[in-house]
Amino acid sequence: MAETGGTSGSGSPMDKVADIASDIGEYIRQQRNTAKISLRQLSKLAGVSNPYLSQIERGVRKPSAEILQQIAKGLRISAEALYVQAGILDLPTGGPVGDAIRADAELTERQKQVLLDVYESFRRENAAARPAAESSPAPDTVDTSDTPDTTPAANTRE
């Protein structure tokens, strides 16, 4: 039997590839506009031809990891951010703080990465300090057996 041209509800693999290409192209366009860089400027910075970059942004082409890395360099963002958008890498885990930083549209990719790095370094530092704090004696227990009693009641004779 021949198919009638309708698409199934789940979407074909080709549809999924087209969606990913469209998503990464839109993301690159947003990043380029945020950086106030023209398509031609990004083309030169990334070493990618102007027509090819235009096709990527329009979702006509799905770029390779190498091309994404060149584009990321031109945009001065992490290649990882583009890889996640392109479906090459899974979104990193990190809990609610990491998710909030990644979701903040007011921050650049570079600012997000710096914040995430600082946050993780604080967490590692605190985790390393925790076992040392747990093994030392509690600071509120003080041995006063050698200290003379100087309270007023101790100095009075009956």
mmCIF file of C-alpha atoms in Angstrom:
data_model
loop_
_atom_site.group_PDB
_atom_site.id
_atom_site.type_symbol
_atom_site.label_atom_id
_atom_site.label_comp_id
_atom_site.label_asym_id
_atom_site.label_seq_id
_atom_site.Cartn_x
_atom_site.Cartn_y
_atom_site.Cartn_z
ATOM 1 C CA MET A 1 0.000 0.000 0.000
ATOM 2 C CA ALA A 2 1.162 3.528 -0.688
ATOM 3 C CA GLU A 3 1.152 6.175 2.004
ATOM 4 C CA THR A 4 -1.247 9.063 1.532
ATOM 5 C CA GLY A 5 1.105 11.858 2.525
ATOM 6 C CA GLY A 6 -0.228 12.338 6.061
ATOM 7 C CA THR A 7 2.166 12.426 8.982
ATOM 8 C CA SER A 8 1.813 10.149 11.935
ATOM 9 C CA GLY A 9 1.208 11.557 15.381
ATOM 10 C CA SER A 10 4.636 10.460 16.670
ATOM 11 C CA GLY A 11 6.616 12.088 13.850
ATOM 12 C CA SER A 12 9.132 10.407 11.593
ATOM 13 C CA PRO A 13 12.869 10.428 12.281
ATOM 14 C CA MET A 14 13.280 12.950 9.449
ATOM 15 C CA ASP A 15 10.771 15.273 11.124
ATOM 16 C CA LYS A 16 12.755 15.057 14.362
ATOM 17 C CA VAL A 17 15.998 15.909 12.550
ATOM 18 C CA ALA A 18 14.269 18.883 10.907
ATOM 19 C CA ASP A 19 12.996 20.062 14.315
ATOM 20 C CA ILE A 20 16.490 19.831 15.832
ATOM 21 C CA ALA A 21 17.979 21.723 12.873
ATOM 22 C CA SER A 22 15.323 24.404 13.229
ATOM 23 C CA ASP A 23 15.851 24.658 17.000
ATOM 24 C CA ILE A 24 19.634 24.980 16.765
ATOM 25 C CA GLY A 25 19.322 27.489 13.937
ATOM 26 C CA GLU A 26 16.906 29.627 15.947
ATOM 27 C CA TYR A 27 19.180 29.406 18.996
ATOM 28 C CA ILE A 28 22.213 30.506 16.967
ATOM 29 C CA ARG A 29 20.200 33.397 15.505
ATOM 30 C CA GLN A 30 19.127 34.495 19.022
ATOM 31 C CA GLN A 31 22.702 34.343 20.291
ATOM 32 C CA ARG A 32 23.964 36.269 17.263
ATOM 33 C CA ASN A 33 21.310 38.968 17.697
ATOM 34 C CA THR A 34 22.027 39.212 21.431
ATOM 35 C CA ALA A 35 25.727 39.679 20.628
ATOM 36 C CA LYS A 36 24.764 42.282 18.000
ATOM 37 C CA ILE A 37 26.738 40.473 15.305
ATOM 38 C CA SER A 38 25.588 40.365 11.687
ATOM 39 C CA LEU A 39 25.338 37.094 9.801
ATOM 40 C CA ARG A 40 28.272 38.164 7.662
ATOM 41 C CA GLN A 41 30.388 39.053 10.726
ATOM 42 C CA LEU A 42 29.661 35.706 12.382
ATOM 43 C CA SER A 43 30.476 33.968 9.112
ATOM 44 C CA LYS A 44 33.947 35.551 9.153
ATOM 45 C CA LEU A 45 34.497 34.984 12.892
ATOM 46 C CA ALA A 46 33.468 31.334 12.692
ATOM 47 C CA GLY A 47 35.122 30.548 9.358
ATOM 48 C CA VAL A 48 31.831 29.258 7.945
ATOM 49 C CA SER A 49 30.465 30.433 4.600
ATOM 50 C CA ASN A 50 27.717 33.035 4.751
ATOM 51 C CA PRO A 51 25.195 30.948 2.738
ATOM 52 C CA TYR A 52 25.837 27.846 4.870
ATOM 53 C CA LEU A 53 25.404 29.810 8.106
ATOM 54 C CA SER A 54 22.174 31.290 6.751
ATOM 55 C CA GLN A 55 20.905 27.791 5.964
ATOM 56 C CA ILE A 56 21.745 26.649 9.505
ATOM 57 C CA GLU A 57 19.843 29.569 11.015
ATOM 58 C CA ARG A 58 16.823 28.873 8.816
ATOM 59 C CA GLY A 59 16.826 25.205 9.819
ATOM 60 C CA VAL A 60 17.617 23.968 6.313
ATOM 61 C CA ARG A 61 20.948 22.401 7.389
ATOM 62 C CA LYS A 62 21.947 20.585 10.586
ATOM 63 C CA PRO A 63 25.548 21.515 11.413
ATOM 64 C CA SER A 64 28.186 19.024 12.535
ATOM 65 C CA ALA A 65 29.831 19.216 15.957
ATOM 66 C CA GLU A 66 32.915 20.804 14.358
ATOM 67 C CA ILE A 67 30.860 23.546 12.708
ATOM 68 C CA LEU A 68 28.998 24.158 15.977
ATOM 69 C CA GLN A 69 32.334 24.538 17.748
ATOM 70 C CA GLN A 70 33.443 27.146 15.186
ATOM 71 C CA ILE A 71 30.135 29.007 15.541
ATOM 72 C CA ALA A 72 30.413 28.924 19.348
ATOM 73 C CA LYS A 73 33.899 30.391 19.091
ATOM 74 C CA GLY A 74 32.589 33.161 16.823
ATOM 75 C CA LEU A 75 29.739 33.902 19.243
ATOM 76 C CA ARG A 76 32.017 33.615 22.286
ATOM 77 C CA ILE A 77 29.760 31.085 23.974
ATOM 78 C CA SER A 78 30.461 27.558 25.110
ATOM 79 C CA ALA A 79 30.356 24.871 22.462
ATOM 80 C CA GLU A 80 28.593 22.726 25.071
ATOM 81 C CA ALA A 81 25.602 25.090 24.969
ATOM 82 C CA LEU A 82 25.285 24.571 21.219
ATOM 83 C CA TYR A 83 25.797 20.810 21.541
ATOM 84 C CA VAL A 84 22.939 20.623 24.055
ATOM 85 C CA GLN A 85 20.681 22.666 21.772
ATOM 86 C CA ALA A 86 21.591 20.464 18.800
ATOM 87 C CA GLY A 87 20.861 17.278 20.734
ATOM 88 C CA ILE A 88 24.491 16.124 20.648
ATOM 89 C CA LEU A 89 24.843 16.330 24.445
ATOM 90 C CA ASP A 90 22.299 15.791 27.174
ATOM 91 C CA LEU A 91 21.392 18.751 29.342
ATOM 92 C CA PRO A 92 23.686 18.720 32.375
ATOM 93 C CA THR A 93 22.146 17.929 35.740
ATOM 94 C CA GLY A 94 22.606 20.277 38.657
ATOM 95 C CA GLY A 95 19.454 20.697 40.640
ATOM 96 C CA PRO A 96 17.300 23.777 41.035
ATOM 97 C CA VAL A 97 20.128 26.323 41.288
ATOM 98 C CA GLY A 98 21.819 25.103 38.115
ATOM 99 C CA ASP A 99 18.484 24.929 36.324
ATOM 100 C CA ALA A 100 17.639 28.497 37.373
ATOM 101 C CA ILE A 101 20.987 29.815 36.148
ATOM 102 C CA ARG A 102 20.653 28.018 32.804
ATOM 103 C CA ALA A 103 17.069 29.262 32.372
ATOM 104 C CA ASP A 104 17.867 32.939 33.018
ATOM 105 C CA ALA A 105 17.403 34.703 29.681
ATOM 106 C CA GLU A 106 19.099 37.866 30.990
ATOM 107 C CA LEU A 107 22.501 36.154 31.258
ATOM 108 C CA THR A 108 24.883 35.344 28.435
ATOM 109 C CA GLU A 109 26.112 31.771 28.026
ATOM 110 C CA ARG A 110 29.524 32.865 29.318
ATOM 111 C CA GLN A 111 27.983 34.443 32.445
ATOM 112 C CA LYS A 112 25.914 31.317 33.066
ATOM 113 C CA GLN A 113 29.001 29.110 32.807
ATOM 114 C CA VAL A 114 30.990 31.319 35.192
ATOM 115 C CA LEU A 115 28.161 31.274 37.743
ATOM 116 C CA LEU A 116 27.828 27.504 37.468
ATOM 117 C CA ASP A 117 31.592 27.072 37.899
ATOM 118 C CA VAL A 118 31.653 29.291 41.007
ATOM 119 C CA TYR A 119 28.607 27.557 42.476
ATOM 120 C CA GLU A 120 30.116 24.102 41.931
ATOM 121 C CA SER A 121 33.454 25.192 43.426
ATOM 122 C CA PHE A 122 31.667 26.378 46.590
ATOM 123 C CA ARG A 123 29.808 23.066 46.806
ATOM 124 C CA ARG A 124 33.044 21.066 46.428
ATOM 125 C CA GLU A 125 34.788 23.243 49.017
ATOM 126 C CA ASN A 126 31.954 22.779 51.524
ATOM 127 C CA ALA A 127 31.802 19.034 50.881
ATOM 128 C CA ALA A 128 35.550 18.743 51.503
ATOM 129 C CA ALA A 129 35.298 20.766 54.740
ATOM 130 C CA ARG A 130 32.305 18.811 56.059
ATOM 131 C CA PRO A 131 34.160 15.588 57.111
ATOM 132 C CA ALA A 132 36.802 17.633 58.979
ATOM 133 C CA ALA A 133 34.125 19.555 60.887
ATOM 134 C CA GLU A 134 32.275 16.363 61.798
ATOM 135 C CA SER A 135 35.404 14.684 63.285
ATOM 136 C CA SER A 136 36.474 17.607 65.523
ATOM 137 C CA PRO A 137 34.958 18.067 69.006
ATOM 138 C CA ALA A 138 32.012 20.376 69.441
ATOM 139 C CA PRO A 139 33.164 23.938 70.276
ATOM 140 C CA ASP A 140 30.581 24.477 73.046
ATOM 141 C CA THR A 141 32.021 21.801 75.355
ATOM 142 C CA VAL A 142 34.785 23.384 77.461
ATOM 143 C CA ASP A 143 36.660 21.565 80.222
ATOM 144 C CA THR A 144 36.595 23.839 83.308
ATOM 145 C CA SER A 145 37.929 21.370 85.917
ATOM 146 C CA ASP A 146 41.290 23.187 86.257
ATOM 147 C CA THR A 147 39.730 26.668 86.393
ATOM 148 C CA PRO A 148 39.181 28.140 89.885
ATOM 149 C CA ASP A 149 35.605 29.084 90.728
ATOM 150 C CA THR A 150 35.387 32.879 90.860
ATOM 151 C CA THR A 151 31.663 33.325 91.190
ATOM 152 C CA PRO A 152 30.546 35.620 94.073
ATOM 153 C CA ALA A 153 28.841 32.714 95.832
ATOM 154 C CA ALA A 154 32.119 30.779 95.947
ATOM 155 C CA ASN A 155 33.936 33.649 97.659
ATOM 156 C CA THR A 156 31.436 34.164 100.532
ATOM 157 C CA ARG A 157 31.780 32.418 103.893
ATOM 158 C CA GLU A 158 28.881 31.516 106.016
#
